PDB file of C-alpha atoms and ligand atoms in Angstrom:
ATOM      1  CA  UNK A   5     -14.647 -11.433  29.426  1.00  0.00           C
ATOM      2  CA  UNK A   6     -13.502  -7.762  30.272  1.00  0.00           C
ATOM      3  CA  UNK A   7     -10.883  -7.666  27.537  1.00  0.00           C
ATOM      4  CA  UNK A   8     -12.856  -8.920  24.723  1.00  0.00           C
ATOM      5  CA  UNK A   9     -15.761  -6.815  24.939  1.00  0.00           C
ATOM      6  CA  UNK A  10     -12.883  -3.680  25.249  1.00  0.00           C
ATOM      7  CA  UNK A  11     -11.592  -5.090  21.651  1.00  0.00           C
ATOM      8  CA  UNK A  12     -14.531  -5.066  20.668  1.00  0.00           C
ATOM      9  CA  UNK A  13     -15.859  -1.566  21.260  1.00  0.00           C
ATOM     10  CA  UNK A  14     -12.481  -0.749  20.048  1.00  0.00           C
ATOM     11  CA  UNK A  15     -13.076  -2.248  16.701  1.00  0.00           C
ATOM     12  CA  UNK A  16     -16.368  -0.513  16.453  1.00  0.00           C
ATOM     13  CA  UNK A  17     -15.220   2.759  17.399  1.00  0.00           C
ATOM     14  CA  UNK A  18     -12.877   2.263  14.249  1.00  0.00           C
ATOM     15  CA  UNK A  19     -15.661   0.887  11.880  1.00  0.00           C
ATOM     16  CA  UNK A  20     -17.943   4.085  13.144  1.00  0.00           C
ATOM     17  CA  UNK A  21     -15.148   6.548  12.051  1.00  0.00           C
ATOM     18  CA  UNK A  22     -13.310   5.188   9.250  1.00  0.00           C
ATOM     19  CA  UNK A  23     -14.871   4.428   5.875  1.00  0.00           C
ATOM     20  CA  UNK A  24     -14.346   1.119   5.282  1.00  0.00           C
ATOM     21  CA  UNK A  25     -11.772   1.446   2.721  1.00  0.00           C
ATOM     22  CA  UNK A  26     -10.264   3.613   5.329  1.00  0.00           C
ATOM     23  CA  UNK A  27     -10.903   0.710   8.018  1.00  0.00           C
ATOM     24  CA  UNK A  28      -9.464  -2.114   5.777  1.00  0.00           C
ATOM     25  CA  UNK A  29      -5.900  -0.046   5.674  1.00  0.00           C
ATOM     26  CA  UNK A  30      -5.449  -0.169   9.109  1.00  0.00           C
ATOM     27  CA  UNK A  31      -1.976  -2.356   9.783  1.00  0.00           C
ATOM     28  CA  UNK A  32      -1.048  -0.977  13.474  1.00  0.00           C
ATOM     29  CA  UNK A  33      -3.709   0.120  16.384  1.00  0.00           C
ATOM     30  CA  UNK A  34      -1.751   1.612  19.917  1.00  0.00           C
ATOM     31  CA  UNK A  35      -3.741   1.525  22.965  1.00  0.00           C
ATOM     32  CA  UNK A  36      -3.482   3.607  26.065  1.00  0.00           C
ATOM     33  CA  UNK A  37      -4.164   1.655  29.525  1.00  0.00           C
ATOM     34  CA  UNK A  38      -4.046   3.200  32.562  1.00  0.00           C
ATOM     35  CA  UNK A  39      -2.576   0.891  35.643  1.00  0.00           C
ATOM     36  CA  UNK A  40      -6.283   1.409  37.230  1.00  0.00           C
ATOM     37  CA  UNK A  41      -8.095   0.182  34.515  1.00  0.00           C
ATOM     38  CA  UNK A  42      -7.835  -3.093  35.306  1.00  0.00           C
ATOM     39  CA  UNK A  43      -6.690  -4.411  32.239  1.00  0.00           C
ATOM     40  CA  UNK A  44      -4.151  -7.201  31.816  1.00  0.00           C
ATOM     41  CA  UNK A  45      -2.167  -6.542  28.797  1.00  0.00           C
ATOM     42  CA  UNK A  46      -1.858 -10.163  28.279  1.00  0.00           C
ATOM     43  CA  UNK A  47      -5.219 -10.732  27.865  1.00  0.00           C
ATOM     44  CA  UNK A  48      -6.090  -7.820  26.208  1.00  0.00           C
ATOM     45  CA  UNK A  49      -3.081  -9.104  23.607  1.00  0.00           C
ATOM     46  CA  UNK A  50      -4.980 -12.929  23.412  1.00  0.00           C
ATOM     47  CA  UNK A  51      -8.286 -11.299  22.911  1.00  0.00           C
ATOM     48  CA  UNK A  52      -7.150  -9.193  19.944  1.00  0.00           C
ATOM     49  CA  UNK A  53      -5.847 -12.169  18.134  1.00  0.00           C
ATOM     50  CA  UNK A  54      -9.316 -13.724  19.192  1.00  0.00           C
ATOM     51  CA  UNK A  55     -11.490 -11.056  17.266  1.00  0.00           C
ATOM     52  CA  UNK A  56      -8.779 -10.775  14.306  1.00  0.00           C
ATOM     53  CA  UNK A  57      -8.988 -14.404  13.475  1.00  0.00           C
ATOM     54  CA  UNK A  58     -12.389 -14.744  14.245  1.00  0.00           C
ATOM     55  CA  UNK A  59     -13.694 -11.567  12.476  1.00  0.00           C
ATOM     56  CA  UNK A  60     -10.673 -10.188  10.555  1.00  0.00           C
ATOM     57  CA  UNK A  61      -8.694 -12.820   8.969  1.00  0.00           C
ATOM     58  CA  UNK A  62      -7.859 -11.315   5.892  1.00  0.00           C
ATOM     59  CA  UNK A  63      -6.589  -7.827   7.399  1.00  0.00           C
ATOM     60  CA  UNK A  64      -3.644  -9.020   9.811  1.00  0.00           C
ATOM     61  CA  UNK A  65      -3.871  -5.744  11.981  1.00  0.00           C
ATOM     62  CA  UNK A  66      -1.287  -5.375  15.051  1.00  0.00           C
ATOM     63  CA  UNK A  67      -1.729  -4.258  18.590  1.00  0.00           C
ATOM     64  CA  UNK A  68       0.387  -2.457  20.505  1.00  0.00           C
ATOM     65  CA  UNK A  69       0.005  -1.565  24.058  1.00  0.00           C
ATOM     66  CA  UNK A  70       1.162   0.859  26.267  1.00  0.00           C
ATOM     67  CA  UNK A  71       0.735   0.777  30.103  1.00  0.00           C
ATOM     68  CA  UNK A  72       0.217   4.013  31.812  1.00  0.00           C
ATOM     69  CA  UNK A  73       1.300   4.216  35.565  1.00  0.00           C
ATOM     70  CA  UNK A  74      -0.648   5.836  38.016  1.00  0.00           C
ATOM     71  CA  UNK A  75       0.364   8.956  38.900  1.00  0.00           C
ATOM     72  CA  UNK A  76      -1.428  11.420  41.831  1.00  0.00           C
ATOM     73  CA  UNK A  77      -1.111  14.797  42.767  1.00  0.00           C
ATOM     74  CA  UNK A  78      -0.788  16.505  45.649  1.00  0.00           C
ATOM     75  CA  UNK A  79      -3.239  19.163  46.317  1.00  0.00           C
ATOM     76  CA  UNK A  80      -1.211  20.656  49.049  1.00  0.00           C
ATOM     77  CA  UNK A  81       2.455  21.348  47.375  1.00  0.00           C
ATOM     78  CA  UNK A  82       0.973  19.982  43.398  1.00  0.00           C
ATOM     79  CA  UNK A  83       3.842  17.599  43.463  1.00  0.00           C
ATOM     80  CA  UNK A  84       3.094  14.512  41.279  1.00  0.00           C
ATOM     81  CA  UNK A  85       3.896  11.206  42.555  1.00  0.00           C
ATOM     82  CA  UNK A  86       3.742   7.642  41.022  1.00  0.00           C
ATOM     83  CA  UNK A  87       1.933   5.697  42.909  1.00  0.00           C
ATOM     84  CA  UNK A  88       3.302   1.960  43.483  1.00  0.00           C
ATOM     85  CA  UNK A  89       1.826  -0.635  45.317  1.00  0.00           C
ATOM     86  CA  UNK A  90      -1.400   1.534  45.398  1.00  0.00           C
ATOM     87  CA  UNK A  91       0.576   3.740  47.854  1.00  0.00           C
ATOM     88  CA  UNK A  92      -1.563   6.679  47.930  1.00  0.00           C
ATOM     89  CA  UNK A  93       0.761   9.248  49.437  1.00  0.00           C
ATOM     90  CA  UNK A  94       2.774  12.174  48.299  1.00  0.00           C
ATOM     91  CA  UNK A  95       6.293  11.416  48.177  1.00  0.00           C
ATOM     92  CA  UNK A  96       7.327  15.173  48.649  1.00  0.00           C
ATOM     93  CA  UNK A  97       5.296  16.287  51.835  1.00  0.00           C
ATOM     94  CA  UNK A  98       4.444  12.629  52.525  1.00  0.00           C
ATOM     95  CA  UNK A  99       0.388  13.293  52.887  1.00  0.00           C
ATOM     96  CA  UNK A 100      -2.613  10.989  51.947  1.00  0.00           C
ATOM     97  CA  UNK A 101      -3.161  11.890  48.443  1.00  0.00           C
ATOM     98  CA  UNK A 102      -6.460  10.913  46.326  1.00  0.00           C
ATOM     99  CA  UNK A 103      -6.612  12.905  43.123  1.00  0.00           C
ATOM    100  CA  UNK A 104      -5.312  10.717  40.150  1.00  0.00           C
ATOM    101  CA  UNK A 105      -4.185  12.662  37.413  1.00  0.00           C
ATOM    102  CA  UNK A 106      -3.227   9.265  35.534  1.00  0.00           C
ATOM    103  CA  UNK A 107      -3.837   5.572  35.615  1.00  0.00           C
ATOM    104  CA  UNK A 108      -7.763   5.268  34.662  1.00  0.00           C
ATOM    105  CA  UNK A 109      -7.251   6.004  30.301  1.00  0.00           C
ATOM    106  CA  UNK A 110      -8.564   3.530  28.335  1.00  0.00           C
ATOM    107  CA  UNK A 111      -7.939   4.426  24.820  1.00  0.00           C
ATOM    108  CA  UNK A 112      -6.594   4.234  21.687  1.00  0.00           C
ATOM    109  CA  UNK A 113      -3.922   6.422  20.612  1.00  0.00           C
ATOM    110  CA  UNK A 114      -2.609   5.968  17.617  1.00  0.00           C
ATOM    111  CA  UNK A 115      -4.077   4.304  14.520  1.00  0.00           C
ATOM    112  CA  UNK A 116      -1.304   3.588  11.492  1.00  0.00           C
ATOM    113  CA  UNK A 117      -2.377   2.321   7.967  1.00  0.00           C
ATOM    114  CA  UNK A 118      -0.790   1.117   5.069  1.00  0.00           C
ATOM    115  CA  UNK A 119      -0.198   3.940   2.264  1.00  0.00           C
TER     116      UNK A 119
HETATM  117 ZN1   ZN B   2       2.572  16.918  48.765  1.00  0.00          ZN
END
């Protein structure tokens, strides 16, 4: 499953650069996903709680996610539009636009730990 494997690489990323006393403060982890990345937040949510009861049951850690939209813009007049519906046009000029400038992050953000 896509989102497990994601929490997991995000746990490791943590282990590799906090200490582990560092690691075992860790109370709140904020995630970035981009509307391209194909992530549901749902299941990114149920596979969190997967790994923390399976792995880290005695550090309850929380997730928080925040969904990025996808935004283009517009190499002809650089205006930035979100795109909905995967409607890849400019709404200024009202060209075919293909250069994301948002929607593809996948990452984490924020880390907060207990004093
Ligand atoms: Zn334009």
């Amino acid at each position: 499953m896509h989102e497990i494997s994601l929490i997991r690489s995000t746990f490791r990323t943590l282990e590799e650069e906090f200490s582990k006393e560092d690691f075992q403060k860790i109370t709140d982890i904020y995630l970035k996903i981009g509307q391209l990345s194909n992530v549901e937040p749902i299941l990114l949510q149920n596979a969190f709680d997967a790994v923390i009861s399976a792995e880290f049951a005695e550090q309850p850690m929380k997730l928080h996610i925040e969904l990025l939209p996808t935004l283009i813009k517009c190499p002809i007049c650089e205006h930035t539009t979100e795109v909905i519906n995967y409607k890849f046009i400019c709404e200024n000029c009202e060209r075919p636009c293909s250069q994301i400038v948002q929607g593809n992050e996948l990452l984490i953000n924020k880390i907060e730990t207990a004093p």
